[in-house]
Structure formats: C-alpha cells, structure tokens
Amino acid sequence: QVQLLESGGGLVQPGGSLRVSCVASGSIFSILAMRWYRQAPGHERELVAGITSSGFTNYAESVKGRFTISRDNAKNTVYLQMNSLKPEDTAVYYCNTNANNGIAVSTYWGQGTQVTVSS
C-alpha cells in the first residue's frame, strides 16, 4: 500500500504565495506521474498540474504562469508552488499518483489540504 500525505495549505491573501507538498510512503517500488487536483465547494474535482517521472509537466489553463509543479524523486515528494493566488484558487488540494508497489501499478490519493485565498 502507498500513502500520500499533503501539507502546507492555509489561509493567504489575494496576490500571495503558498507551497503545498505531498510525500509518498509505504510499499513503493516506483512512482510514475504525480499530480495535484483541487475541488472547490459545489465544483467537480479538477486537474491542476501534473509531472512525469522524467520531469515533463502540464498545467490547467487557469494556473499557467502562476503555479509550478516540481518533484524530488529521492524523497518521493511533489510540490506545488502557487503564486499570485486568487480567491478562485480556494479549494481542497489533493495529491494523486500512479505508483508501482512491486505487484501492480495503482492510483493513490491523499486526504487533501485546504487552501483559502481571502482578504
């Protein structure tokens, strides 16, 4: 089994910055893509950014130029640096990964971390 633990959420003013992190632990043989999703109240969960094991990235149009996803493979950790935050970025941010636990590749989710952008 693979566990994902997010951290770094909180309250920030519009225009501010925040970095959220996600550490994978457990029975990990290899971690493939890592992604950040978010879900705001009354909205469906949406993909924010993703990064492959080799470092290729993709972003939702709404966050391009403001958010940066990165990963530290040695630490099984993915980061999301969020700059120029807007109230509409308020959501629960979830970490997601496809990982090989030595038996099969499965999809795993973290519990989420709340990000609130408000003055």
mmCIF file with all atom_site columns, C-alpha atoms in Angstrom:
data_model
loop_
_atom_site.group_PDB
_atom_site.id
_atom_site.type_symbol
_atom_site.label_atom_id
_atom_site.label_alt_id
_atom_site.label_comp_id
_atom_site.label_asym_id
_atom_site.label_entity_id
_atom_site.label_seq_id
_atom_site.pdbx_PDB_ins_code
_atom_site.Cartn_x
_atom_site.Cartn_y
_atom_site.Cartn_z
_atom_site.occupancy
_atom_site.B_iso_or_equiv
_atom_site.pdbx_formal_charge
_atom_site.auth_seq_id
_atom_site.auth_comp_id
_atom_site.auth_asym_id
_atom_site.auth_atom_id
_atom_site.pdbx_PDB_model_num
ATOM 1   C CA . GLN A 1 1   ? 0.000   0.000  0.000   1.00 0.00 ? 1   GLN A CA 1
ATOM 2   C CA . VAL A 1 2   ? 1.103   3.550  -0.728  1.00 0.00 ? 2   VAL A CA 1
ATOM 3   C CA . GLN A 1 3   ? 0.153   6.526  1.401   1.00 0.00 ? 3   GLN A CA 1
ATOM 4   C CA . LEU A 1 4   ? 0.163   10.176 0.330   1.00 0.00 ? 4   LEU A CA 1
ATOM 5   C CA . LEU A 1 5   ? 0.364   12.955 2.897   1.00 0.00 ? 5   LEU A CA 1
ATOM 6   C CA . GLU A 1 6   ? -0.186  16.565 1.875   1.00 0.00 ? 6   GLU A CA 1
ATOM 7   C CA . SER A 1 7   ? 0.926   19.588 3.879   1.00 0.00 ? 7   SER A CA 1
ATOM 8   C CA . GLY A 1 8   ? 1.368   23.320 3.511   1.00 0.00 ? 8   GLY A CA 1
ATOM 9   C CA . GLY A 1 9   ? -2.175  24.519 2.986   1.00 0.00 ? 9   GLY A CA 1
ATOM 10  C CA . GLY A 1 10  ? -3.583  27.516 4.790   1.00 0.00 ? 10  GLY A CA 1
ATOM 11  C CA . LEU A 1 11  ? -5.023  30.992 4.515   1.00 0.00 ? 11  LEU A CA 1
ATOM 12  C CA . VAL A 1 12  ? -3.347  33.520 2.242   1.00 0.00 ? 12  VAL A CA 1
ATOM 13  C CA . GLN A 1 13  ? -4.318  36.943 0.922   1.00 0.00 ? 13  GLN A CA 1
ATOM 14  C CA . PRO A 1 14  ? -5.022  37.523 -2.768  1.00 0.00 ? 14  PRO A CA 1
ATOM 15  C CA . GLY A 1 15  ? -1.762  38.018 -4.624  1.00 0.00 ? 15  GLY A CA 1
ATOM 16  C CA . GLY A 1 16  ? 0.128   35.968 -2.077  1.00 0.00 ? 16  GLY A CA 1
ATOM 17  C CA . SER A 1 17  ? 2.046   32.721 -2.388  1.00 0.00 ? 17  SER A CA 1
ATOM 18  C CA . LEU A 1 18  ? 1.840   29.285 -0.852  1.00 0.00 ? 18  LEU A CA 1
ATOM 19  C CA . ARG A 1 19  ? 3.621   25.985 -1.375  1.00 0.00 ? 19  ARG A CA 1
ATOM 20  C CA . VAL A 1 20  ? 1.944   22.651 -0.770  1.00 0.00 ? 20  VAL A CA 1
ATOM 21  C CA . SER A 1 21  ? 3.849   19.397 -0.518  1.00 0.00 ? 21  SER A CA 1
ATOM 22  C CA . CYS A 1 22  ? 2.956   15.736 -0.803  1.00 0.00 ? 22  CYS A CA 1
ATOM 23  C CA . VAL A 1 23  ? 5.094   12.869 0.443   1.00 0.00 ? 23  VAL A CA 1
ATOM 24  C CA . ALA A 1 24  ? 4.546   9.304  -0.691  1.00 0.00 ? 24  ALA A CA 1
ATOM 25  C CA . SER A 1 25  ? 5.383   6.483  1.678   1.00 0.00 ? 25  SER A CA 1
ATOM 26  C CA . GLY A 1 26  ? 4.757   2.778  2.106   1.00 0.00 ? 26  GLY A CA 1
ATOM 27  C CA . SER A 1 27  ? 5.367   -0.098 -0.266  1.00 0.00 ? 27  SER A CA 1
ATOM 28  C CA . ILE A 1 28  ? 6.874   1.866  -3.123  1.00 0.00 ? 28  ILE A CA 1
ATOM 29  C CA . PHE A 1 29  ? 8.756   0.203  -5.932  1.00 0.00 ? 29  PHE A CA 1
ATOM 30  C CA . SER A 1 30  ? 8.480   3.179  -8.245  1.00 0.00 ? 30  SER A CA 1
ATOM 31  C CA . ILE A 1 31  ? 6.398   6.315  -8.593  1.00 0.00 ? 31  ILE A CA 1
ATOM 32  C CA . LEU A 1 32  ? 5.222   7.288  -12.037 1.00 0.00 ? 32  LEU A CA 1
ATOM 33  C CA . ALA A 1 33  ? 3.318   10.522 -12.641 1.00 0.00 ? 33  ALA A CA 1
ATOM 34  C CA . MET A 1 34  ? 2.403   12.777 -9.738  1.00 0.00 ? 34  MET A CA 1
ATOM 35  C CA . ARG A 1 35  ? -0.410  15.281 -9.916  1.00 0.00 ? 35  ARG A CA 1
ATOM 36  C CA . TRP A 1 36  ? -2.275  17.934 -7.980  1.00 0.00 ? 36  TRP A CA 1
ATOM 37  C CA . TYR A 1 37  ? -6.047  18.176 -8.213  1.00 0.00 ? 37  TYR A CA 1
ATOM 38  C CA . ARG A 1 38  ? -8.358  20.599 -6.463  1.00 0.00 ? 38  ARG A CA 1
ATOM 39  C CA . GLN A 1 39  ? -12.008 20.684 -5.554  1.00 0.00 ? 39  GLN A CA 1
ATOM 40  C CA . ALA A 1 40  ? -13.923 23.782 -4.581  1.00 0.00 ? 40  ALA A CA 1
ATOM 41  C CA . PRO A 1 41  ? -17.342 23.633 -2.892  1.00 0.00 ? 41  PRO A CA 1
ATOM 42  C CA . GLY A 1 42  ? -20.034 22.874 -5.439  1.00 0.00 ? 42  GLY A CA 1
ATOM 43  C CA . HIS A 1 43  ? -17.494 22.056 -8.146  1.00 0.00 ? 43  HIS A CA 1
ATOM 44  C CA . GLU A 1 44  ? -16.055 18.862 -9.555  1.00 0.00 ? 44  GLU A CA 1
ATOM 45  C CA . ARG A 1 45  ? -12.507 17.872 -8.804  1.00 0.00 ? 45  ARG A CA 1
ATOM 46  C CA . GLU A 1 46  ? -10.177 19.235 -11.472 1.00 0.00 ? 46  GLU A CA 1
ATOM 47  C CA . LEU A 1 47  ? -6.606  18.593 -12.510 1.00 0.00 ? 47  LEU A CA 1
ATOM 48  C CA . VAL A 1 48  ? -4.319  21.491 -11.614 1.00 0.00 ? 48  VAL A CA 1
ATOM 49  C CA . ALA A 1 49  ? -0.888  20.219 -12.641 1.00 0.00 ? 49  ALA A CA 1
ATOM 50  C CA . GLY A 1 50  ? 0.998   17.018 -13.339 1.00 0.00 ? 50  GLY A CA 1
ATOM 51  C CA . ILE A 1 51  ? 4.602   15.914 -13.618 1.00 0.00 ? 51  ILE A CA 1
ATOM 52  C CA . THR A 1 52  ? 6.034   12.707 -15.041 1.00 0.00 ? 52  THR A CA 1
ATOM 53  C CA . SER A 1 53  ? 8.868   10.719 -13.520 1.00 0.00 ? 53  SER A CA 1
ATOM 54  C CA . SER A 1 54  ? 11.225  12.348 -16.019 1.00 0.00 ? 54  SER A CA 1
ATOM 55  C CA . GLY A 1 55  ? 10.046  15.859 -15.235 1.00 0.00 ? 55  GLY A CA 1
ATOM 56  C CA . PHE A 1 56  ? 7.622   16.733 -18.004 1.00 0.00 ? 56  PHE A CA 1
ATOM 57  C CA . THR A 1 57  ? 4.889   18.999 -16.705 1.00 0.00 ? 57  THR A CA 1
ATOM 58  C CA . ASN A 1 58  ? 1.387   20.065 -17.665 1.00 0.00 ? 58  ASN A CA 1
ATOM 59  C CA . TYR A 1 59  ? -0.931  22.673 -16.192 1.00 0.00 ? 59  TYR A CA 1
ATOM 60  C CA . ALA A 1 60  ? -4.540  23.729 -16.251 1.00 0.00 ? 60  ALA A CA 1
ATOM 61  C CA . GLU A 1 61  ? -5.001  26.901 -18.279 1.00 0.00 ? 61  GLU A CA 1
ATOM 62  C CA . SER A 1 62  ? -6.292  28.720 -15.221 1.00 0.00 ? 62  SER A CA 1
ATOM 63  C CA . VAL A 1 63  ? -2.975  28.322 -13.355 1.00 0.00 ? 63  VAL A CA 1
ATOM 64  C CA . LYS A 1 64  ? -0.404  28.555 -16.150 1.00 0.00 ? 64  LYS A CA 1
ATOM 65  C CA . GLY A 1 65  ? 2.238   31.146 -15.351 1.00 0.00 ? 65  GLY A CA 1
ATOM 66  C CA . ARG A 1 66  ? 1.242   31.255 -11.667 1.00 0.00 ? 66  ARG A CA 1
ATOM 67  C CA . PHE A 1 67  ? 1.731   27.694 -10.385 1.00 0.00 ? 67  PHE A CA 1
ATOM 68  C CA . THR A 1 68  ? 4.807   25.490 -10.664 1.00 0.00 ? 68  THR A CA 1
ATOM 69  C CA . ILE A 1 69  ? 4.859   21.757 -10.010 1.00 0.00 ? 69  ILE A CA 1
ATOM 70  C CA . SER A 1 70  ? 8.118   20.015 -9.145  1.00 0.00 ? 70  SER A CA 1
ATOM 71  C CA . ARG A 1 71  ? 9.232   16.773 -7.593  1.00 0.00 ? 71  ARG A CA 1
ATOM 72  C CA . ASP A 1 72  ? 12.115  15.303 -5.629  1.00 0.00 ? 72  ASP A CA 1
ATOM 73  C CA . ASN A 1 73  ? 12.353  11.667 -6.662  1.00 0.00 ? 73  ASN A CA 1
ATOM 74  C CA . ALA A 1 74  ? 14.824  10.838 -3.894  1.00 0.00 ? 74  ALA A CA 1
ATOM 75  C CA . LYS A 1 75  ? 12.268  11.992 -1.321  1.00 0.00 ? 75  LYS A CA 1
ATOM 76  C CA . ASN A 1 76  ? 9.161   10.697 -3.149  1.00 0.00 ? 76  ASN A CA 1
ATOM 77  C CA . THR A 1 77  ? 7.798   14.212 -2.825  1.00 0.00 ? 77  THR A CA 1
ATOM 78  C CA . VAL A 1 78  ? 5.885   16.506 -5.144  1.00 0.00 ? 78  VAL A CA 1
ATOM 79  C CA . TYR A 1 79  ? 5.469   20.232 -4.616  1.00 0.00 ? 79  TYR A CA 1
ATOM 80  C CA . LEU A 1 80  ? 3.098   22.850 -5.937  1.00 0.00 ? 80  LEU A CA 1
ATOM 81  C CA . GLN A 1 81  ? 4.334   26.417 -5.715  1.00 0.00 ? 81  GLN A CA 1
ATOM 82  C CA . MET A 1 82  ? 1.373   28.767 -6.037  1.00 0.00 ? 82  MET A CA 1
ATOM 83  C CA . ASN A 1 83  ? 1.991   32.447 -6.748  1.00 0.00 ? 83  ASN A CA 1
ATOM 84  C CA . SER A 1 84  ? -0.339  35.354 -7.482  1.00 0.00 ? 84  SER A CA 1
ATOM 85  C CA . LEU A 1 85  ? -3.128  33.495 -5.767  1.00 0.00 ? 85  LEU A CA 1
ATOM 86  C CA . LYS A 1 86  ? -6.715  34.472 -6.470  1.00 0.00 ? 86  LYS A CA 1
ATOM 87  C CA . PRO A 1 87  ? -9.895  33.865 -4.457  1.00 0.00 ? 87  PRO A CA 1
ATOM 88  C CA . GLU A 1 88  ? -10.989 31.382 -7.125  1.00 0.00 ? 88  GLU A CA 1
ATOM 89  C CA . ASP A 1 89  ? -7.973  29.219 -6.239  1.00 0.00 ? 89  ASP A CA 1
ATOM 90  C CA . THR A 1 90  ? -9.675  28.448 -2.943  1.00 0.00 ? 90  THR A CA 1
ATOM 91  C CA . ALA A 1 91  ? -10.195 24.695 -2.757  1.00 0.00 ? 91  ALA A CA 1
ATOM 92  C CA . VAL A 1 92  ? -9.067  21.477 -1.165  1.00 0.00 ? 92  VAL A CA 1
ATOM 93  C CA . TYR A 1 93  ? -5.906  20.411 -2.965  1.00 0.00 ? 93  TYR A CA 1
ATOM 94  C CA . TYR A 1 94  ? -5.355  16.696 -3.424  1.00 0.00 ? 94  TYR A CA 1
ATOM 95  C CA . CYS A 1 95  ? -2.194  14.830 -4.325  1.00 0.00 ? 95  CYS A CA 1
ATOM 96  C CA . ASN A 1 96  ? -2.520  11.939 -6.760  1.00 0.00 ? 96  ASN A CA 1
ATOM 97  C CA . THR A 1 97  ? -0.033  9.432  -8.087  1.00 0.00 ? 97  THR A CA 1
ATOM 98  C CA . ASN A 1 98  ? 0.336   6.256  -10.065 1.00 0.00 ? 98  ASN A CA 1
ATOM 99  C CA . ALA A 1 99  ? 2.741   4.040  -8.169  1.00 0.00 ? 99  ALA A CA 1
ATOM 100 C CA . ASN A 1 100 ? 4.104   0.543  -8.529  1.00 0.00 ? 100 ASN A CA 1
ATOM 101 C CA . ASN A 1 101 ? 4.071   -1.221 -5.169  1.00 0.00 ? 101 ASN A CA 1
ATOM 102 C CA . GLY A 1 102 ? 6.043   -4.147 -6.534  1.00 0.00 ? 102 GLY A CA 1
ATOM 103 C CA . ILE A 1 103 ? 2.950   -6.052 -7.536  1.00 0.00 ? 103 ILE A CA 1
ATOM 104 C CA . ALA A 1 104 ? 0.907   -3.704 -9.662  1.00 0.00 ? 104 ALA A CA 1
ATOM 105 C CA . VAL A 1 105 ? 0.546   -0.078 -10.682 1.00 0.00 ? 105 VAL A CA 1
ATOM 106 C CA . SER A 1 106 ? -2.329  1.588  -8.894  1.00 0.00 ? 106 SER A CA 1
ATOM 107 C CA . THR A 1 107 ? -3.696  5.093  -8.388  1.00 0.00 ? 107 THR A CA 1
ATOM 108 C CA . TYR A 1 108 ? -3.476  6.670  -4.962  1.00 0.00 ? 108 TYR A CA 1
ATOM 109 C CA . TRP A 1 109 ? -4.976  9.813  -3.425  1.00 0.00 ? 109 TRP A CA 1
ATOM 110 C CA . GLY A 1 110 ? -4.065  11.908 -0.441  1.00 0.00 ? 110 GLY A CA 1
ATOM 111 C CA . GLN A 1 111 ? -6.578  13.251 2.072   1.00 0.00 ? 111 GLN A CA 1
ATOM 112 C CA . GLY A 1 112 ? -6.260  16.808 0.811   1.00 0.00 ? 112 GLY A CA 1
ATOM 113 C CA . THR A 1 113 ? -5.114  20.125 2.217   1.00 0.00 ? 113 THR A CA 1
ATOM 114 C CA . GLN A 1 114 ? -7.261  23.245 2.362   1.00 0.00 ? 114 GLN A CA 1
ATOM 115 C CA . VAL A 1 115 ? -6.078  26.368 0.565   1.00 0.00 ? 115 VAL A CA 1
ATOM 116 C CA . THR A 1 116 ? -8.095  29.518 1.214   1.00 0.00 ? 116 THR A CA 1
ATOM 117 C CA . VAL A 1 117 ? -7.397  32.772 -0.605  1.00 0.00 ? 117 VAL A CA 1
ATOM 118 C CA . SER A 1 118 ? -9.172  35.634 1.078   1.00 0.00 ? 118 SER A CA 1
ATOM 119 C CA . SER A 1 119 ? -8.559  39.104 2.419   1.00 0.00 ? 119 SER A CA 1
#
